[in-house]
mmCIF file of C-alpha atoms in Angstrom:
data_model
loop_
_atom_site.group_PDB
_atom_site.id
_atom_site.type_symbol
_atom_site.label_atom_id
_atom_site.label_comp_id
_atom_site.label_asym_id
_atom_site.label_seq_id
_atom_site.Cartn_x
_atom_site.Cartn_y
_atom_site.Cartn_z
ATOM 1 C CA MET A 29 26.814 -16.519 33.720
ATOM 2 C CA THR A 30 28.558 -19.158 31.626
ATOM 3 C CA ASN A 31 29.801 -18.571 28.104
ATOM 4 C CA ALA A 32 26.976 -20.771 26.838
ATOM 5 C CA ALA A 33 24.252 -18.630 28.419
ATOM 6 C CA PRO A 34 24.069 -15.905 25.721
ATOM 7 C CA ALA A 35 23.765 -18.555 23.029
ATOM 8 C CA LEU A 36 20.967 -20.282 24.952
ATOM 9 C CA ILE A 37 19.109 -16.982 25.383
ATOM 10 C CA LEU A 38 19.393 -16.278 21.657
ATOM 11 C CA PHE A 39 18.162 -19.791 20.886
ATOM 12 C CA PHE A 40 15.021 -19.355 22.988
ATOM 13 C CA LEU A 41 14.384 -15.893 21.536
ATOM 14 C CA LEU A 42 14.458 -17.380 18.061
ATOM 15 C CA LEU A 43 11.829 -19.876 19.176
ATOM 16 C CA ILE A 44 9.384 -17.268 20.456
ATOM 17 C CA VAL A 45 9.907 -14.324 18.072
ATOM 18 C CA PRO A 46 7.567 -14.535 15.045
ATOM 19 C CA THR A 47 9.334 -15.298 11.785
ATOM 20 C CA TRP A 48 7.831 -12.238 10.107
ATOM 21 C CA LEU A 49 9.454 -10.005 12.745
ATOM 22 C CA LEU A 50 12.839 -11.567 12.134
ATOM 23 C CA ALA A 51 12.342 -10.768 8.464
ATOM 24 C CA GLN A 52 11.896 -7.060 9.166
ATOM 25 C CA THR A 53 14.538 -4.665 7.889
ATOM 26 C CA ALA A 54 14.771 -0.895 8.022
ATOM 27 C CA ILE A 55 11.627 0.841 6.778
ATOM 28 C CA PRO A 56 12.182 1.778 3.112
ATOM 29 C CA PRO A 57 12.569 5.514 2.388
ATOM 30 C CA LEU A 58 9.357 5.846 0.404
ATOM 31 C CA SER A 59 7.249 8.785 -0.664
ATOM 32 C CA LEU A 60 3.762 8.437 0.857
ATOM 33 C CA ALA A 61 0.535 9.937 -0.417
ATOM 34 C CA LYS A 62 -1.708 12.574 1.054
ATOM 35 C CA SER A 63 -5.327 12.918 -0.032
ATOM 36 C CA PHE A 64 -6.005 15.276 -2.931
ATOM 37 C CA LYS A 65 -8.490 18.061 -2.242
ATOM 38 C CA ALA A 66 -10.247 19.388 -5.309
ATOM 39 C CA GLU A 67 -10.559 22.856 -3.810
ATOM 40 C CA SER A 68 -6.760 23.007 -3.519
ATOM 41 C CA PHE A 69 -6.115 22.260 -7.199
ATOM 42 C CA SER A 70 -3.352 24.305 -8.760
ATOM 43 C CA GLY A 71 -1.044 23.893 -11.729
ATOM 44 C CA THR A 72 -0.274 20.798 -13.778
ATOM 45 C CA TYR A 73 -0.243 17.209 -12.515
ATOM 46 C CA TRP A 74 0.790 13.796 -13.755
ATOM 47 C CA LEU A 75 -2.025 11.282 -13.276
ATOM 48 C CA SER A 76 -1.860 7.499 -13.048
ATOM 49 C CA GLU A 77 -4.235 4.784 -11.910
ATOM 50 C CA LYS A 78 -4.199 4.008 -8.187
ATOM 51 C CA LEU A 79 -3.457 0.307 -8.219
ATOM 52 C CA ASP A 80 -5.168 -1.988 -5.738
ATOM 53 C CA GLY A 81 -1.972 -3.838 -4.899
ATOM 54 C CA MET A 82 0.855 -4.003 -2.383
ATOM 55 C CA ARG A 83 3.442 -1.224 -2.236
ATOM 56 C CA CYS A 84 6.825 -2.709 -3.019
ATOM 57 C CA PHE A 85 10.388 -1.393 -2.804
ATOM 58 C CA TRP A 86 13.249 -3.040 -4.672
ATOM 59 C CA ASP A 87 16.398 -2.018 -2.774
ATOM 60 C CA GLY A 88 18.806 -3.413 -5.353
ATOM 61 C CA SER A 89 18.936 -6.897 -3.866
ATOM 62 C CA GLN A 90 15.528 -7.780 -2.400
ATOM 63 C CA LEU A 91 11.853 -6.821 -2.404
ATOM 64 C CA LEU A 92 10.497 -5.087 0.695
ATOM 65 C CA SER A 93 7.017 -4.066 1.780
ATOM 66 C CA ARG A 94 6.237 -0.530 2.890
ATOM 67 C CA SER A 95 6.899 -1.514 6.510
ATOM 68 C CA GLY A 96 10.216 -3.215 5.708
ATOM 69 C CA GLN A 97 9.003 -6.808 5.624
ATOM 70 C CA ILE A 98 10.969 -9.005 3.217
ATOM 71 C CA ILE A 99 8.818 -10.272 0.349
ATOM 72 C CA HIS A 100 9.818 -13.818 -0.541
ATOM 73 C CA ALA A 101 9.510 -13.772 -4.311
ATOM 74 C CA PRO A 102 10.622 -16.645 -6.559
ATOM 75 C CA GLU A 103 14.122 -16.351 -7.970
ATOM 76 C CA TYR A 104 12.815 -15.801 -11.498
ATOM 77 C CA PHE A 105 10.800 -12.752 -10.355
ATOM 78 C CA THR A 106 13.809 -10.722 -9.215
ATOM 79 C CA MET A 107 16.346 -12.093 -11.689
ATOM 80 C CA GLY A 108 17.612 -9.289 -13.885
ATOM 81 C CA LEU A 109 16.349 -6.434 -11.720
ATOM 82 C CA PRO A 110 18.833 -3.535 -11.554
ATOM 83 C CA ASP A 111 21.043 -2.314 -8.715
ATOM 84 C CA GLU A 112 18.988 0.890 -8.871
ATOM 85 C CA PRO A 113 16.209 0.965 -6.212
ATOM 86 C CA LEU A 114 12.678 0.908 -7.633
ATOM 87 C CA ASP A 115 9.423 2.105 -6.103
ATOM 88 C CA GLY A 116 6.284 0.371 -7.284
ATOM 89 C CA GLU A 117 3.426 -1.973 -6.583
ATOM 90 C CA LEU A 118 2.925 -5.720 -6.744
ATOM 91 C CA TRP A 119 -0.335 -6.203 -8.610
ATOM 92 C CA ILE A 120 -2.542 -8.909 -10.079
ATOM 93 C CA GLY A 121 -5.431 -6.801 -11.326
ATOM 94 C CA ARG A 122 -8.341 -4.628 -10.291
ATOM 95 C CA GLY A 123 -10.237 -5.985 -7.313
ATOM 96 C CA GLN A 124 -7.654 -8.722 -6.720
ATOM 97 C CA TYR A 125 -6.024 -7.392 -3.542
ATOM 98 C CA GLN A 126 -6.884 -10.364 -1.309
ATOM 99 C CA ALA A 127 -5.777 -12.846 -3.973
ATOM 100 C CA LEU A 128 -2.497 -10.946 -4.272
ATOM 101 C CA MET A 129 -1.906 -11.044 -0.517
ATOM 102 C CA ARG A 130 -2.345 -14.810 -0.430
ATOM 103 C CA VAL A 131 0.437 -15.105 -2.999
ATOM 104 C CA VAL A 132 3.020 -12.531 -1.946
ATOM 105 C CA LEU A 133 2.912 -13.054 1.831
ATOM 106 C CA ASP A 134 3.723 -16.754 1.581
ATOM 107 C CA GLU A 135 7.259 -17.313 2.905
ATOM 108 C CA GLU A 136 7.568 -20.290 0.553
ATOM 109 C CA PRO A 137 6.730 -18.707 -2.807
ATOM 110 C CA ASN A 138 4.751 -20.695 -5.332
ATOM 111 C CA ASP A 139 6.157 -20.056 -8.807
ATOM 112 C CA ALA A 140 2.884 -20.872 -10.556
ATOM 113 C CA GLN A 141 0.890 -18.447 -8.400
ATOM 114 C CA TRP A 142 3.514 -15.710 -8.738
ATOM 115 C CA ARG A 143 3.100 -15.885 -12.534
ATOM 116 C CA GLN A 144 -0.087 -13.837 -12.005
ATOM 117 C CA VAL A 145 1.855 -11.029 -10.312
ATOM 118 C CA SER A 146 3.445 -8.039 -11.991
ATOM 119 C CA PHE A 147 5.767 -5.394 -10.568
ATOM 120 C CA GLN A 148 4.285 -2.057 -11.591
ATOM 121 C CA VAL A 149 7.068 0.511 -11.203
ATOM 122 C CA PHE A 150 6.336 4.215 -10.888
ATOM 123 C CA ASP A 151 9.423 5.958 -9.491
ATOM 124 C CA LEU A 152 13.155 6.041 -8.766
ATOM 125 C CA PRO A 153 13.778 6.964 -5.100
ATOM 126 C CA LEU A 154 17.521 7.590 -5.484
ATOM 127 C CA GLN A 155 16.879 10.160 -8.215
ATOM 128 C CA GLN A 156 15.063 12.274 -5.627
ATOM 129 C CA ASP A 157 16.456 15.635 -6.738
ATOM 130 C CA GLU A 158 15.504 15.105 -10.376
ATOM 131 C CA PRO A 159 12.135 16.543 -11.459
ATOM 132 C CA PHE A 160 9.386 13.979 -11.951
ATOM 133 C CA GLU A 161 9.564 14.200 -15.744
ATOM 134 C CA SER A 162 13.296 13.367 -15.764
ATOM 135 C CA ARG A 163 12.819 10.460 -13.379
ATOM 136 C CA GLN A 164 10.090 9.056 -15.602
ATOM 137 C CA SER A 165 12.244 9.321 -18.712
ATOM 138 C CA ILE A 166 15.078 7.468 -16.964
ATOM 139 C CA LEU A 167 12.641 4.885 -15.590
ATOM 140 C CA GLN A 168 10.982 4.215 -18.941
ATOM 141 C CA ASN A 169 14.339 3.573 -20.594
ATOM 142 C CA LEU A 170 15.495 1.397 -17.705
ATOM 143 C CA ILE A 171 12.405 -0.833 -17.837
ATOM 144 C CA LYS A 172 12.511 -1.014 -21.624
ATOM 145 C CA ASN A 173 16.124 -2.205 -21.470
ATOM 146 C CA LEU A 174 15.315 -4.738 -18.736
ATOM 147 C CA ASP A 175 12.810 -6.371 -21.099
ATOM 148 C CA ILE A 176 11.165 -8.387 -18.292
ATOM 149 C CA ASP A 177 7.496 -9.146 -18.972
ATOM 150 C CA HIS A 178 6.312 -8.868 -15.367
ATOM 151 C CA VAL A 179 8.147 -5.578 -14.701
ATOM 152 C CA GLN A 180 6.110 -2.734 -16.149
ATOM 153 C CA TRP A 181 6.171 1.051 -16.170
ATOM 154 C CA VAL A 182 3.042 2.728 -14.789
ATOM 155 C CA GLN A 183 1.585 4.991 -17.469
ATOM 156 C CA GLN A 184 1.504 8.701 -16.604
ATOM 157 C CA GLU A 185 -0.893 11.223 -18.139
ATOM 158 C CA LYS A 186 -0.491 15.004 -17.959
ATOM 159 C CA VAL A 187 -3.583 16.885 -16.753
ATOM 160 C CA THR A 188 -3.876 20.656 -16.597
ATOM 161 C CA ASP A 189 -7.321 21.268 -15.124
ATOM 162 C CA LEU A 190 -9.613 19.854 -12.464
ATOM 163 C CA ALA A 191 -12.245 18.780 -14.991
ATOM 164 C CA ALA A 192 -9.721 16.441 -16.649
ATOM 165 C CA ILE A 193 -8.842 14.882 -13.293
ATOM 166 C CA GLU A 194 -12.508 14.357 -12.412
ATOM 167 C CA SER A 195 -13.205 12.862 -15.839
ATOM 168 C CA ARG A 196 -10.324 10.382 -15.622
ATOM 169 C CA LEU A 197 -11.245 9.473 -12.046
ATOM 170 C CA ASP A 198 -14.836 8.721 -13.078
ATOM 171 C CA ALA A 199 -13.747 6.694 -16.111
ATOM 172 C CA LEU A 200 -11.221 4.609 -14.187
ATOM 173 C CA THR A 201 -13.586 4.084 -11.247
ATOM 174 C CA GLU A 202 -16.261 2.773 -13.625
ATOM 175 C CA GLN A 203 -13.683 0.302 -14.963
ATOM 176 C CA GLY A 204 -13.042 -0.993 -11.446
ATOM 177 C CA ALA A 205 -9.991 1.064 -10.512
ATOM 178 C CA GLU A 206 -9.477 2.175 -6.924
ATOM 179 C CA GLY A 207 -8.800 5.804 -7.839
ATOM 180 C CA VAL A 208 -5.989 7.939 -9.232
ATOM 181 C CA MET A 209 -2.574 9.141 -8.091
ATOM 182 C CA LEU A 210 -1.392 12.676 -8.790
ATOM 183 C CA ARG A 211 2.097 14.155 -8.829
ATOM 184 C CA PRO A 212 2.753 17.866 -9.418
ATOM 185 C CA ALA A 213 4.713 18.621 -12.568
ATOM 186 C CA GLY A 214 8.398 19.106 -11.802
ATOM 187 C CA SER A 215 8.082 17.588 -8.327
ATOM 188 C CA SER A 216 10.975 15.928 -6.521
ATOM 189 C CA TYR A 217 10.831 12.585 -4.702
ATOM 190 C CA LEU A 218 10.214 13.379 -1.028
ATOM 191 C CA VAL A 219 10.373 10.673 1.641
ATOM 192 C CA GLY A 220 7.318 10.575 3.903
ATOM 193 C CA ARG A 221 3.908 12.156 3.350
ATOM 194 C CA SER A 222 3.847 15.330 1.317
ATOM 195 C CA ASN A 223 1.947 17.114 -1.434
ATOM 196 C CA MET A 224 4.428 15.693 -3.943
ATOM 197 C CA LEU A 225 2.268 12.545 -4.056
ATOM 198 C CA LEU A 226 -1.525 12.669 -3.813
ATOM 199 C CA LYS A 227 -4.285 10.077 -3.958
ATOM 200 C CA TYR A 228 -7.805 10.822 -5.140
ATOM 201 C CA LYS A 229 -10.748 8.474 -4.700
ATOM 202 C CA ARG A 230 -14.489 8.914 -4.660
ATOM 203 C CA ARG A 231 -14.264 7.737 -1.062
ATOM 204 C CA GLN A 232 -11.379 8.821 1.134
ATOM 205 C CA ASP A 233 -9.354 6.273 3.063
ATOM 206 C CA ALA A 234 -7.036 6.306 6.054
ATOM 207 C CA GLU A 235 -5.444 3.965 8.578
ATOM 208 C CA ALA A 236 -6.076 3.358 12.269
ATOM 209 C CA LYS A 237 -5.025 0.901 14.976
ATOM 210 C CA VAL A 238 -7.515 -1.607 16.399
ATOM 211 C CA ILE A 239 -7.787 -1.177 20.181
ATOM 212 C CA ALA A 240 -11.001 -3.005 21.209
ATOM 213 C CA TYR A 241 -14.045 -4.972 20.064
ATOM 214 C CA GLN A 242 -17.732 -4.291 20.623
ATOM 215 C CA ALA A 243 -19.995 -7.335 20.843
ATOM 216 C CA GLY A 244 -22.588 -7.819 18.136
ATOM 217 C CA GLN A 245 -26.327 -7.984 18.676
ATOM 218 C CA GLY A 246 -29.217 -9.602 16.852
ATOM 219 C CA LYS A 247 -27.950 -11.424 13.760
ATOM 220 C CA TYR A 248 -24.386 -10.712 14.903
ATOM 221 C CA ASP A 249 -24.878 -12.062 18.427
ATOM 222 C CA GLY A 250 -21.728 -14.014 19.310
ATOM 223 C CA SER A 251 -19.667 -12.143 16.728
ATOM 224 C CA VAL A 252 -18.015 -8.737 16.635
ATOM 225 C CA GLY A 253 -20.472 -5.919 16.019
ATOM 226 C CA ALA A 254 -17.894 -3.157 15.705
ATOM 227 C CA ILE A 255 -14.249 -2.403 16.351
ATOM 228 C CA TRP A 256 -12.856 0.566 18.224
ATOM 229 C CA VAL A 257 -9.862 2.144 16.545
ATOM 230 C CA GLU A 258 -7.364 4.915 17.211
ATOM 231 C CA LYS A 259 -6.148 7.375 14.596
ATOM 232 C CA PRO A 260 -2.481 8.472 14.611
ATOM 233 C CA ASP A 261 -3.556 11.731 16.307
ATOM 234 C CA GLY A 262 -5.155 9.791 19.182
ATOM 235 C CA THR A 263 -8.788 10.202 18.080
ATOM 236 C CA LEU A 264 -10.949 7.195 19.016
ATOM 237 C CA PHE A 265 -14.012 6.028 17.085
ATOM 238 C CA LYS A 266 -15.749 2.812 16.137
ATOM 239 C CA ILE A 267 -16.339 1.107 12.806
ATOM 240 C CA GLY A 268 -19.305 -1.220 12.438
ATOM 241 C CA THR A 269 -19.732 -1.654 8.680
ATOM 242 C CA GLY A 270 -17.757 -3.161 5.836
ATOM 243 C CA PHE A 271 -17.151 -6.538 7.498
ATOM 244 C CA SER A 272 -18.049 -9.889 5.984
ATOM 245 C CA ASP A 273 -19.564 -12.524 8.291
ATOM 246 C CA GLU A 274 -16.199 -14.301 8.295
ATOM 247 C CA GLU A 275 -14.408 -11.094 9.306
ATOM 248 C CA ARG A 276 -16.880 -10.578 12.155
ATOM 249 C CA ASP A 277 -16.078 -14.075 13.422
ATOM 250 C CA ASN A 278 -12.342 -13.472 12.935
ATOM 251 C CA PRO A 279 -11.896 -9.716 13.358
ATOM 252 C CA PRO A 280 -8.658 -7.780 12.826
ATOM 253 C CA PRO A 281 -6.323 -8.516 15.768
ATOM 254 C CA ILE A 282 -6.002 -5.991 18.568
ATOM 255 C CA GLY A 283 -2.984 -3.836 17.758
ATOM 256 C CA SER A 284 -3.187 -4.403 14.005
ATOM 257 C CA THR A 285 -3.488 -1.547 11.530
ATOM 258 C CA ILE A 286 -6.534 -1.388 9.284
ATOM 259 C CA THR A 287 -7.539 0.701 6.299
ATOM 260 C CA TYR A 288 -11.009 2.244 6.425
ATOM 261 C CA THR A 289 -12.952 4.413 4.002
ATOM 262 C CA TYR A 290 -15.031 7.456 4.900
ATOM 263 C CA GLN A 291 -16.756 10.504 3.439
ATOM 264 C CA GLY A 292 -15.529 13.668 5.116
ATOM 265 C CA TYR A 293 -15.815 14.461 8.813
ATOM 266 C CA THR A 294 -18.564 15.120 11.332
ATOM 267 C CA GLU A 295 -18.768 18.336 13.359
ATOM 268 C CA ARG A 296 -16.877 16.484 16.109
ATOM 269 C CA GLY A 297 -14.046 15.728 13.700
ATOM 270 C CA LEU A 298 -14.813 12.014 13.383
ATOM 271 C CA PRO A 299 -14.708 10.185 10.028
ATOM 272 C CA ARG A 300 -18.210 10.172 8.512
ATOM 273 C CA PHE A 301 -19.640 6.823 7.324
ATOM 274 C CA ALA A 302 -16.424 5.010 8.272
ATOM 275 C CA SER A 303 -16.333 1.504 6.808
ATOM 276 C CA PHE A 304 -13.775 -1.277 7.238
ATOM 277 C CA GLU A 305 -11.821 -2.034 4.082
ATOM 278 C CA ARG A 306 -8.944 -4.351 4.984
ATOM 279 C CA ILE A 307 -6.175 -5.236 7.409
ATOM 280 C CA ARG A 308 -2.884 -3.712 6.347
ATOM 281 C CA GLN A 309 -1.301 -7.070 5.641
ATOM 282 C CA ASP A 310 2.307 -5.888 5.462
ATOM 283 C CA ASP A 311 2.050 -4.574 9.031
ATOM 284 C CA LYS A 312 1.147 -7.883 10.690
#
């Protein structure tokens, strides 16, 4: 093999590897939420709105998605952000998830469109051994001193009983919120899924990988009638509701990860009333 061969191989790899894959970095060390179960309530929690946005990690020099994809934000958006890593969410507003994705996944950011986007910050990953209350105090002061309009602290509310949680969940849901997030008082920042971060919605949600399509019938003849998916534990089931006509004509790609909603489980352990919600865009 000549000395030029390795360079030629690299050149051709660059031609065939998707640009989004080249933009991948290490997966950020984020705390991930488990579902809150009312029957397991105990102690005091800090409650905040569950934002319908895109999880975002500022590593001190760039914005990353939950899966490690680089988010190409305009220079103004990250100017002035600290060296301290920040855990938060890119957000436009309630019910604006798809609009947000069209903005933040563009590799050539549009300044005017990004003006709609805010960085809602809710934690400090490097302060992992500090109790939640201390981290929030540090974070509030940090964001106040930054004085950047589009970088905002996510309001936290102390709740001491289940009735208060249910009341706030109902109120926020009526206003169009996706649900609430709960953190036990005094909790540390744990990487991965744990009971240190909980999500609570009127409908539960989870993720699964698309493995096959089922042809539609009747009004959906010629389109996808349902998709077969696989849960992380290997369980297979199909989802046939929640799709728009456009999504049935252009279904989630095989191998992609989707979010679905459901209401408990059947006797066979399958998600009950599973309904498609969205493709997990940062995992393309």
